[in-house]
Short mmCIF file of C-alpha atoms in Angstrom, two decimals:
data_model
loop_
_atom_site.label_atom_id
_atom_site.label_comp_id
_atom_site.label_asym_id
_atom_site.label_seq_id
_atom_site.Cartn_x
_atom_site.Cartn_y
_atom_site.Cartn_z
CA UNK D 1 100.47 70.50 93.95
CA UNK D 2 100.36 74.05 92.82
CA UNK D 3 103.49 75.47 91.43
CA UNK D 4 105.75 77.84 92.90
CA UNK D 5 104.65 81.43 92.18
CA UNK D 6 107.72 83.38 89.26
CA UNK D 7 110.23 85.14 91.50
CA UNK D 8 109.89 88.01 89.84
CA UNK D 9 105.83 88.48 89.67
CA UNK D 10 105.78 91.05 92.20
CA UNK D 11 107.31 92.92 89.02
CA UNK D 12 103.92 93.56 88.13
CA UNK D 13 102.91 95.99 90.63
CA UNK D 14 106.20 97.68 91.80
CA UNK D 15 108.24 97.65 94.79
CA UNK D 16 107.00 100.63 97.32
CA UNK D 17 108.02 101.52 100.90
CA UNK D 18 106.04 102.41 103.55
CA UNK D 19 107.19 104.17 106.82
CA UNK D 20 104.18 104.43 110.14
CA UNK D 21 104.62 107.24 112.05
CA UNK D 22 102.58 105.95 114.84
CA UNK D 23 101.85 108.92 116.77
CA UNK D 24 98.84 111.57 116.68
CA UNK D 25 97.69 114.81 118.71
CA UNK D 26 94.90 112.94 119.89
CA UNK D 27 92.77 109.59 118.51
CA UNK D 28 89.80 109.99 116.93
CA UNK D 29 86.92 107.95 117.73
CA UNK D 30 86.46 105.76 114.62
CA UNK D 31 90.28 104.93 114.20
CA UNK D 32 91.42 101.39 114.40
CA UNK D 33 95.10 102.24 112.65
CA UNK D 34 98.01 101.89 114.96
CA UNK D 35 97.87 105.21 116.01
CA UNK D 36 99.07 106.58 119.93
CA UNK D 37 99.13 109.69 121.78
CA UNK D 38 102.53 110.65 123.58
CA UNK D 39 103.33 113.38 126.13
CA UNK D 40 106.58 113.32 124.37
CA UNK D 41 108.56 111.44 121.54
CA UNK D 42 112.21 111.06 121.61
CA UNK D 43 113.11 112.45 117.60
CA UNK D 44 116.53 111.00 117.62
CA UNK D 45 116.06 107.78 119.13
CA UNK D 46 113.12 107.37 116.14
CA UNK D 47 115.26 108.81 113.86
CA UNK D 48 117.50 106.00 114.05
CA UNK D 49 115.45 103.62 114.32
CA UNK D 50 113.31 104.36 111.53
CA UNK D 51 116.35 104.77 109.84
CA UNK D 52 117.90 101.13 110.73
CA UNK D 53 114.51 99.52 109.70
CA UNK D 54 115.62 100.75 106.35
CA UNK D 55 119.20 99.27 106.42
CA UNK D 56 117.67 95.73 107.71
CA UNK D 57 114.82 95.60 105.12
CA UNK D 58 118.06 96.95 102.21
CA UNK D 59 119.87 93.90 103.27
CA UNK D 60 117.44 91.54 102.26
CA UNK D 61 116.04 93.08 99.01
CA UNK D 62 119.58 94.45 97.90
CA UNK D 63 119.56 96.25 94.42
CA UNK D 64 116.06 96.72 94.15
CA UNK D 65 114.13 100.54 92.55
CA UNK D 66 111.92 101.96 94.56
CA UNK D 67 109.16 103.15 92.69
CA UNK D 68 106.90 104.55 95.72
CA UNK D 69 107.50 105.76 99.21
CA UNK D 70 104.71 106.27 101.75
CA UNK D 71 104.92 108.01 105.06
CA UNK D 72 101.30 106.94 106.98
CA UNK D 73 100.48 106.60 110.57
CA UNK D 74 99.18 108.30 113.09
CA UNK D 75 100.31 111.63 111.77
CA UNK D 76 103.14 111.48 109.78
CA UNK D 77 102.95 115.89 109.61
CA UNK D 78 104.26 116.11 113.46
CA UNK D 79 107.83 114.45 112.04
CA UNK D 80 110.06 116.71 112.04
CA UNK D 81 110.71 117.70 108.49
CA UNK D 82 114.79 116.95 108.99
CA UNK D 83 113.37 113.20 110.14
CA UNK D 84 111.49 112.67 107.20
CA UNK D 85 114.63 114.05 104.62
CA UNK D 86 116.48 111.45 106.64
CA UNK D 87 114.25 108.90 105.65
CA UNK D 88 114.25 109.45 102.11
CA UNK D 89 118.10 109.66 101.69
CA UNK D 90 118.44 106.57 103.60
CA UNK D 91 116.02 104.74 100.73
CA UNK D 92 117.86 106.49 98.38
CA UNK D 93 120.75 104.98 99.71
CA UNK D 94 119.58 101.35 100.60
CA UNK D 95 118.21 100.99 97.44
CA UNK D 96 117.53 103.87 94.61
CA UNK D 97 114.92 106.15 93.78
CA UNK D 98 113.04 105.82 90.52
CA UNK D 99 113.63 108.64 88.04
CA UNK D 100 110.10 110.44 89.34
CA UNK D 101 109.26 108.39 92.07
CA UNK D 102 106.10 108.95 93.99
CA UNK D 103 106.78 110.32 97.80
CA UNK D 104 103.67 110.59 99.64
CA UNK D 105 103.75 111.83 103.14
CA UNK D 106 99.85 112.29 105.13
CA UNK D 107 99.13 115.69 107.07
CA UNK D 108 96.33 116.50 109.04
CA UNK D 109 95.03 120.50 108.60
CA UNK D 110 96.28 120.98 112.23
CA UNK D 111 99.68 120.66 111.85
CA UNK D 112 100.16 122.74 108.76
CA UNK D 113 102.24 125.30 108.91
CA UNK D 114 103.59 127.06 105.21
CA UNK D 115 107.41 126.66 106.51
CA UNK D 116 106.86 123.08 107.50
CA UNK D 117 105.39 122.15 103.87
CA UNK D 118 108.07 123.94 102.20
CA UNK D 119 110.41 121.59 104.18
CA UNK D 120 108.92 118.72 103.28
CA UNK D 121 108.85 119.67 99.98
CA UNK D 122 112.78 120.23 99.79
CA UNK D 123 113.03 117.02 101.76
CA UNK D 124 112.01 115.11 98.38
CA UNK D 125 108.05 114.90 99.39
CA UNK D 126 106.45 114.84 96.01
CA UNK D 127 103.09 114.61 97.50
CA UNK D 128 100.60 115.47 100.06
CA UNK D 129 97.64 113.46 101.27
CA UNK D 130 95.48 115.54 103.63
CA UNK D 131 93.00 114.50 106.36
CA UNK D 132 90.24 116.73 106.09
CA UNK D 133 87.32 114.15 106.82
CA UNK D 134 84.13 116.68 106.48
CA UNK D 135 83.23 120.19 104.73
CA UNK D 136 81.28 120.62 107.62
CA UNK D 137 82.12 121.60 111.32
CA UNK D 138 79.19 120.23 113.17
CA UNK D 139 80.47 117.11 111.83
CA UNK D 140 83.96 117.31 112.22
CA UNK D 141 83.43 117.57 116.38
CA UNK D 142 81.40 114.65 115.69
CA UNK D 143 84.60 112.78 114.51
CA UNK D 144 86.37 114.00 117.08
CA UNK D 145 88.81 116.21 114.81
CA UNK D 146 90.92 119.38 116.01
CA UNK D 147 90.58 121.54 112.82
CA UNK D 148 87.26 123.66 111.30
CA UNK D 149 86.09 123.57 108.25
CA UNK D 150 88.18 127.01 107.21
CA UNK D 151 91.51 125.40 109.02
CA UNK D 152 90.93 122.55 106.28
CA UNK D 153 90.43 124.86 103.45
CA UNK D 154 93.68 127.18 104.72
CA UNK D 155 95.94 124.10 105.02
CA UNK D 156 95.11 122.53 101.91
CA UNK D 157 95.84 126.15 99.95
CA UNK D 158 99.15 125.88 101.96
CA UNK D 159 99.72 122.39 100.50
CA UNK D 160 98.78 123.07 96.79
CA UNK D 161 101.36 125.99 96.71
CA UNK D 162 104.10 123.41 98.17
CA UNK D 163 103.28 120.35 96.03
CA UNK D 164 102.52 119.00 92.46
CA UNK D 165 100.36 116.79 93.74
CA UNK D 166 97.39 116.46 97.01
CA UNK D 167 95.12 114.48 97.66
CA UNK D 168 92.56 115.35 100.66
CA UNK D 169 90.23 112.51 102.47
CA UNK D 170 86.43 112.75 103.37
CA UNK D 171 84.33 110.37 105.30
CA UNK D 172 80.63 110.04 104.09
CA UNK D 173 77.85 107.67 105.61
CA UNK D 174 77.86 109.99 108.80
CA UNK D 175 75.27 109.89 111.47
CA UNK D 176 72.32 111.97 110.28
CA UNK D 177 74.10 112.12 106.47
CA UNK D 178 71.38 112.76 103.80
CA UNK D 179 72.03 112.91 100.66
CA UNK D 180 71.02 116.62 99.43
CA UNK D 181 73.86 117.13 102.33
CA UNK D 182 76.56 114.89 100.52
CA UNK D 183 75.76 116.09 97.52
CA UNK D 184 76.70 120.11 98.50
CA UNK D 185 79.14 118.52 100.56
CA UNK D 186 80.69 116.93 97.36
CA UNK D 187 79.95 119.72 95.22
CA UNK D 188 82.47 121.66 97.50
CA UNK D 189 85.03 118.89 97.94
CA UNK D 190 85.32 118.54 93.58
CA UNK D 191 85.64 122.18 93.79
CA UNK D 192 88.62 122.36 95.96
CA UNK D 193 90.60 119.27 94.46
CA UNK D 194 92.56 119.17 91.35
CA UNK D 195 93.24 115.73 90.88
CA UNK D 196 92.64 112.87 93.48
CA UNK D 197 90.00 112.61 96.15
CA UNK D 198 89.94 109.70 98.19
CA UNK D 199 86.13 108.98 99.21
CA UNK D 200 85.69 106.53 102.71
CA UNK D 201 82.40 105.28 104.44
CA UNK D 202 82.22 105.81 108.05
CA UNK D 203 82.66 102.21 109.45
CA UNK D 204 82.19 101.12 113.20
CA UNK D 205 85.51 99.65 114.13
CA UNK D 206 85.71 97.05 117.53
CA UNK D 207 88.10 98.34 119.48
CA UNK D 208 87.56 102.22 119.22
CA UNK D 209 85.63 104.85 120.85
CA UNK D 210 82.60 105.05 118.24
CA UNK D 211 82.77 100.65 118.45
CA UNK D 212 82.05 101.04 122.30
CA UNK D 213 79.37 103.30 121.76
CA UNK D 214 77.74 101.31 119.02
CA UNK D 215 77.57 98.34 121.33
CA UNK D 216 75.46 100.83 123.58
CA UNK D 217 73.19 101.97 121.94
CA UNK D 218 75.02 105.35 122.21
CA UNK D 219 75.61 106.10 118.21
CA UNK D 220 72.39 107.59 116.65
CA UNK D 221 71.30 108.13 113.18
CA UNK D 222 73.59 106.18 111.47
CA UNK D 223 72.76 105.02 107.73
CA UNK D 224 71.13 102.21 107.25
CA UNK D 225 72.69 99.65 104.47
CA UNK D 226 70.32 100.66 101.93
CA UNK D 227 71.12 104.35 102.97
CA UNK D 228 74.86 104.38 102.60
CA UNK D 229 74.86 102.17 99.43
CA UNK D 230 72.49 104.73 98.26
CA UNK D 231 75.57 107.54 99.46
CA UNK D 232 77.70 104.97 97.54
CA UNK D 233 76.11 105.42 94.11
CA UNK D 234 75.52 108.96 94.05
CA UNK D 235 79.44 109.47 94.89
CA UNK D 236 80.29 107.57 92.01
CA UNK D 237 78.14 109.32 89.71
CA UNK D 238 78.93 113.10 90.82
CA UNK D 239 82.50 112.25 90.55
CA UNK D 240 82.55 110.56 87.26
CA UNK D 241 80.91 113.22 86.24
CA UNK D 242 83.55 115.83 87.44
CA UNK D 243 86.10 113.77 85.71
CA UNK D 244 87.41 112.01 89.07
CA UNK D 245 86.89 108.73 88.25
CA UNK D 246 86.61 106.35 90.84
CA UNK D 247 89.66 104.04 89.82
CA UNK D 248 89.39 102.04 93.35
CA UNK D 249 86.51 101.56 95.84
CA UNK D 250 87.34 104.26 97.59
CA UNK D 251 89.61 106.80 95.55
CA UNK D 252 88.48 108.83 92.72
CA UNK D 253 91.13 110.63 90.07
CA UNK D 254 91.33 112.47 87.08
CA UNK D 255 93.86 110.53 84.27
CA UNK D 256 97.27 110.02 85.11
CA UNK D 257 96.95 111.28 88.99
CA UNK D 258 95.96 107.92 90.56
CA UNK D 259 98.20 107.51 94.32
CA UNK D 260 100.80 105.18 92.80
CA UNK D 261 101.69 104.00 96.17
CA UNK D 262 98.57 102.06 97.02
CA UNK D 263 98.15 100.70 93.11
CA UNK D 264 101.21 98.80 94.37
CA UNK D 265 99.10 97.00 97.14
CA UNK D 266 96.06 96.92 94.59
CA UNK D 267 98.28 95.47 92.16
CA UNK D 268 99.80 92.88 94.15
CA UNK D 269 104.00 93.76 93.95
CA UNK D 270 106.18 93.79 96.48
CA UNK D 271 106.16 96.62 99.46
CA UNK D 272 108.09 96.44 102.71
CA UNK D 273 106.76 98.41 105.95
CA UNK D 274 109.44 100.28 108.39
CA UNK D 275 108.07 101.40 111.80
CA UNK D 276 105.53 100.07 114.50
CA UNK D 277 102.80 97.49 113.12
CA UNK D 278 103.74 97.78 109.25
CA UNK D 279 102.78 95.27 107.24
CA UNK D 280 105.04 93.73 104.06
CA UNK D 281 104.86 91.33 101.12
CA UNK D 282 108.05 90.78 99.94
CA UNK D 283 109.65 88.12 97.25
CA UNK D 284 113.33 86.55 97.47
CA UNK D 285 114.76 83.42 97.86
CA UNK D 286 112.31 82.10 95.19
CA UNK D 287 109.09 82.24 97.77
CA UNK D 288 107.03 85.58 98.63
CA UNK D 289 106.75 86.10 102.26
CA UNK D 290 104.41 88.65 104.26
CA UNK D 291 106.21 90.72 106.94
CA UNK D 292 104.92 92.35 109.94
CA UNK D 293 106.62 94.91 112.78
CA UNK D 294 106.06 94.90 116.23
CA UNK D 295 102.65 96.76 117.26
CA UNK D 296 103.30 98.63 120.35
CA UNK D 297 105.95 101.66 119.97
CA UNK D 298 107.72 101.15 122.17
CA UNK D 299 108.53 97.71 122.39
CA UNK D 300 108.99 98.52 118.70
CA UNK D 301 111.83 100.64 119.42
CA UNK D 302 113.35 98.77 121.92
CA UNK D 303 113.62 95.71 119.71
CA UNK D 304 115.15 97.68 116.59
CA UNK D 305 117.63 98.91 119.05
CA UNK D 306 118.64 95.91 120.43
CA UNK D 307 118.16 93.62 117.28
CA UNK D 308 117.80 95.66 114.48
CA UNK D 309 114.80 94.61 113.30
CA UNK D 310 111.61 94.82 115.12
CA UNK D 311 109.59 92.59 113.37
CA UNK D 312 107.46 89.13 114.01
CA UNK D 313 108.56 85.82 112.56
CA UNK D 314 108.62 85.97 108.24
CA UNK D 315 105.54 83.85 107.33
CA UNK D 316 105.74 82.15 104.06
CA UNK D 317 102.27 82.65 101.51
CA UNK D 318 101.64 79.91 99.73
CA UNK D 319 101.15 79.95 95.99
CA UNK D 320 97.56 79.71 96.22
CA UNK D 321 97.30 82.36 99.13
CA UNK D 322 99.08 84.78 96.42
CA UNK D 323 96.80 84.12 93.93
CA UNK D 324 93.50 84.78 96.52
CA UNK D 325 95.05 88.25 97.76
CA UNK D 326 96.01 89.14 94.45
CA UNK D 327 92.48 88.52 93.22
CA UNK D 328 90.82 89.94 96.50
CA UNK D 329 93.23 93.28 96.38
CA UNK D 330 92.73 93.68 92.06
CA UNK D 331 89.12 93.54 92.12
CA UNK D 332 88.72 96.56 93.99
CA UNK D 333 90.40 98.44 91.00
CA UNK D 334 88.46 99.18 87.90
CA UNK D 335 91.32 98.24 85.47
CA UNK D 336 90.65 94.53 86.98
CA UNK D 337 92.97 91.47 87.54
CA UNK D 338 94.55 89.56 84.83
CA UNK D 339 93.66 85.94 84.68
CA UNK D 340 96.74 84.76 83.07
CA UNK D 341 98.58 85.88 86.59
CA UNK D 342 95.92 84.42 88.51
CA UNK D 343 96.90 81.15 86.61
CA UNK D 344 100.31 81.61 86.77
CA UNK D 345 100.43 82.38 90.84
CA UNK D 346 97.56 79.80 91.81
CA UNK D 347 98.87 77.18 89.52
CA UNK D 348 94.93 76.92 88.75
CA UNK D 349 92.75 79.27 86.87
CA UNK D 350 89.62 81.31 88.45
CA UNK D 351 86.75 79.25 89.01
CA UNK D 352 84.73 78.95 85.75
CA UNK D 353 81.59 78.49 87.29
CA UNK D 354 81.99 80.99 89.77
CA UNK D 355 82.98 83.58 86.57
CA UNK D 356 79.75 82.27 84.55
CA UNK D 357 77.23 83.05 87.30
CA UNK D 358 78.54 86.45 87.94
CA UNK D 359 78.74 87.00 84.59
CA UNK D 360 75.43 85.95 84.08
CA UNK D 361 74.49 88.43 87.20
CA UNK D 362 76.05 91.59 85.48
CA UNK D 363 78.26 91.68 88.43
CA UNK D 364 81.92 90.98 86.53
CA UNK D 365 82.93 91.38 83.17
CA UNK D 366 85.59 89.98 80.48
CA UNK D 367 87.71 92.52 78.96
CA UNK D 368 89.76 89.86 77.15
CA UNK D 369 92.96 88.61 79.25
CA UNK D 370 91.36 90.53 82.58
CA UNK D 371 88.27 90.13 84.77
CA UNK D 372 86.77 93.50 86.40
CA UNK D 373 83.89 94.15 88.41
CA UNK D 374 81.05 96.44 86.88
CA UNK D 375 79.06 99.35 88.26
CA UNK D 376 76.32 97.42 89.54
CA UNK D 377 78.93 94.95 91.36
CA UNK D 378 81.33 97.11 93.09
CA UNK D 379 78.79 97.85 95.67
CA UNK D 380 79.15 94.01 96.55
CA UNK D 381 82.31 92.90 95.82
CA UNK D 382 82.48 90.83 99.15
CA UNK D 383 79.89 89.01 97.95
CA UNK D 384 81.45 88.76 94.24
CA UNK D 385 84.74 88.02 95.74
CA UNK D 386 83.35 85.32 98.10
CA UNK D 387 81.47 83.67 94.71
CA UNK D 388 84.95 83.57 92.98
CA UNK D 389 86.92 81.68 95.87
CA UNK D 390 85.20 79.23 97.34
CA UNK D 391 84.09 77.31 94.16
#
């Protein structure tokens, strides 16, 4: 039998917490988050709600540093900015803020207002993370976004006067995308950001408006595989180039301005999730568990009020579980996993044949105590990650 997992691994990655903010002007067609559009939205009954989450989720992690805080959703930039100071004093509280601790909140360019940033900003918001999508506004209707092309440029001026640090989101792989278009399109998105761009292929989610027209036949020109791996490439080379390296799958930085938040996830510590459908990992008692909140809002709400928690059942995740995410979730970063932990939490190292063959393949490489994937794997780490557990 494997051995139980150290208490204090998650040590390695952090503690963060994450706060959903479910709601959102309107849905966009390729969104799958937990994301819902309201006539209205009762501020203080979410207020303290959000704010009791925090109190349950304090009680059973007492004394811990929190190094990250995330604000996500939906669209965390229609909170009203005395909601979100709220917030953070209550972690502050609960628990204590790291000496420079991270404090990400996500906007979207139509709810951006000067004033409003400012307040976020004095709220303790450290940094912003901006849902611009496309430099282009054919495309942007496409997506089913509110803003233009100029609204996105205005509101991320607005946020770089506000905050140290922001971060803005594209979506490439579009229908119709070449790739003299992504490339200009690029070109323009490097020359707006200072430090962290986080890069996303379009992908056709069951369950949302673009997944019901894909089943159709009423989505045209989207990439082919070959296509978008081809859009894959080429983003990784123009933004190495530009000195935003892409440190994860999906998120390109210059040194030292990686999102700290999700390197917590990517590095496998310990996060807990306050508000409808969050998601946790979280170790005490001597056993890691994984945590997750009540999907609907509403019913979200209700049960906070009534219980004080609003959350499903604690699962337990067994040691060899922890090792397998930890493996699936550090392999997307190009610092790698270390082995030793993968050892240590499995109670079994990583598969030596599995590590020869891909190896062998030029897919993963040794970099003494850690395993990472190369250039020419990243494009198929499923495929690597589905060699290295099920041998």
């Amino acid at each position: 039998m494997a051995e139980r997992a150290p208490v204090e691994d998650w040590r390695a990655g952090g503690f963060g917490v994450y706060v959903h903010w479910p709601f959102c002007a309107a849905k966009c067609p390729y969104c799958d988050f937990n994301s819902h559009v309201r006539g209205g939205v009762d501020q203080a009954r979410w207020r303290a709600a959000l704010l009791a989450g925090i109190a349950a989720a304090a009680a059973r992690l007492p004394g811990r540093e929190v190094d990250t805080v995330f604000f996500g959703g939906g669209t965390p930039s229609l909170m009203p900015p005395d909601t979100v100071a709220a917030v953070i004093g209550a972690i502050a509280s609960a628990w204590r803020l790291a000496p420079g601790a991270e404090i990400t909140l996500e906007a979207n360019p139509t709810s951006a207002e000067a004033g409003r940033f400012r307040a976020y900003a004095e709220a303790g918001v450290t940094r912003l993370s901006m849902g611009i999508q496309a430099l282009d506004d054919r495309d942007l209707r496409a997506l089913g976004r509110m803003h233009t092309v100029a609204e996105g440029r205005a509101a991320f001026d607005l946020a770089r006067a506000a905050f140290g640090q922001v971060s803005f989101d594209l979506i490439y792989a579009r229908q119709g995308q070449g790739l003299a278009a992504w490339r200009a399109e690029l070109g323009e998105a490097i020359a707006m950001a200072v430090d962290h761009l986080s890069l996303y292929q379009l992908t056709i989610e069951t369950g949302t408006r673009f997944g019901e027209l894909a089943a159709r036949g009423g989505l045209r020109d989207l990439p082919s595989e070959g296509h978008a791996a081809d859009l894959y490439l080429m983003t990784q080379d123009i933004c190495g180039a530009a000195g935003l390296i892409g440190y994860e799958t999906s998120n390109h930085a210059r040194a030292g301005a990686e999102g700290r938040h999700n390197l917590i996830y990517w590095r496998y510590g310990d996060y807990v999730g306050i508000g409808p459908g969050a998601h946790g990992r979280m170790t005490f008692a001597g056993t890691r568990w994984a945590s997750e909140t009540i999907r609907r809002p509403e019913d979200w709400l209700e049960a906070v009020e009534r219980d004080g928690v609003g959350e499903t059942p604690l699962e337990v995740i067994p040691a060899e579980d922890q090792a397998n995410e930890m493996l699936m979730m550090g392999l997307r970063l190009r610092e790698g996993v270390d082995l030793a932990r993968f050892a240590a939490l499995g109670g079994r190292p990583v598969s030596a044949a599995g590590v020869g063959t891909l190896v062998d393949l030029g897919m993963i490489e040794r970099r003494g105590a850690r395993m990472a994937v190369t250039e020419a794997g990243r494009p198929v780490l499923n495929a690597v990650l589905n060699t290295l557990l099920n041998q």
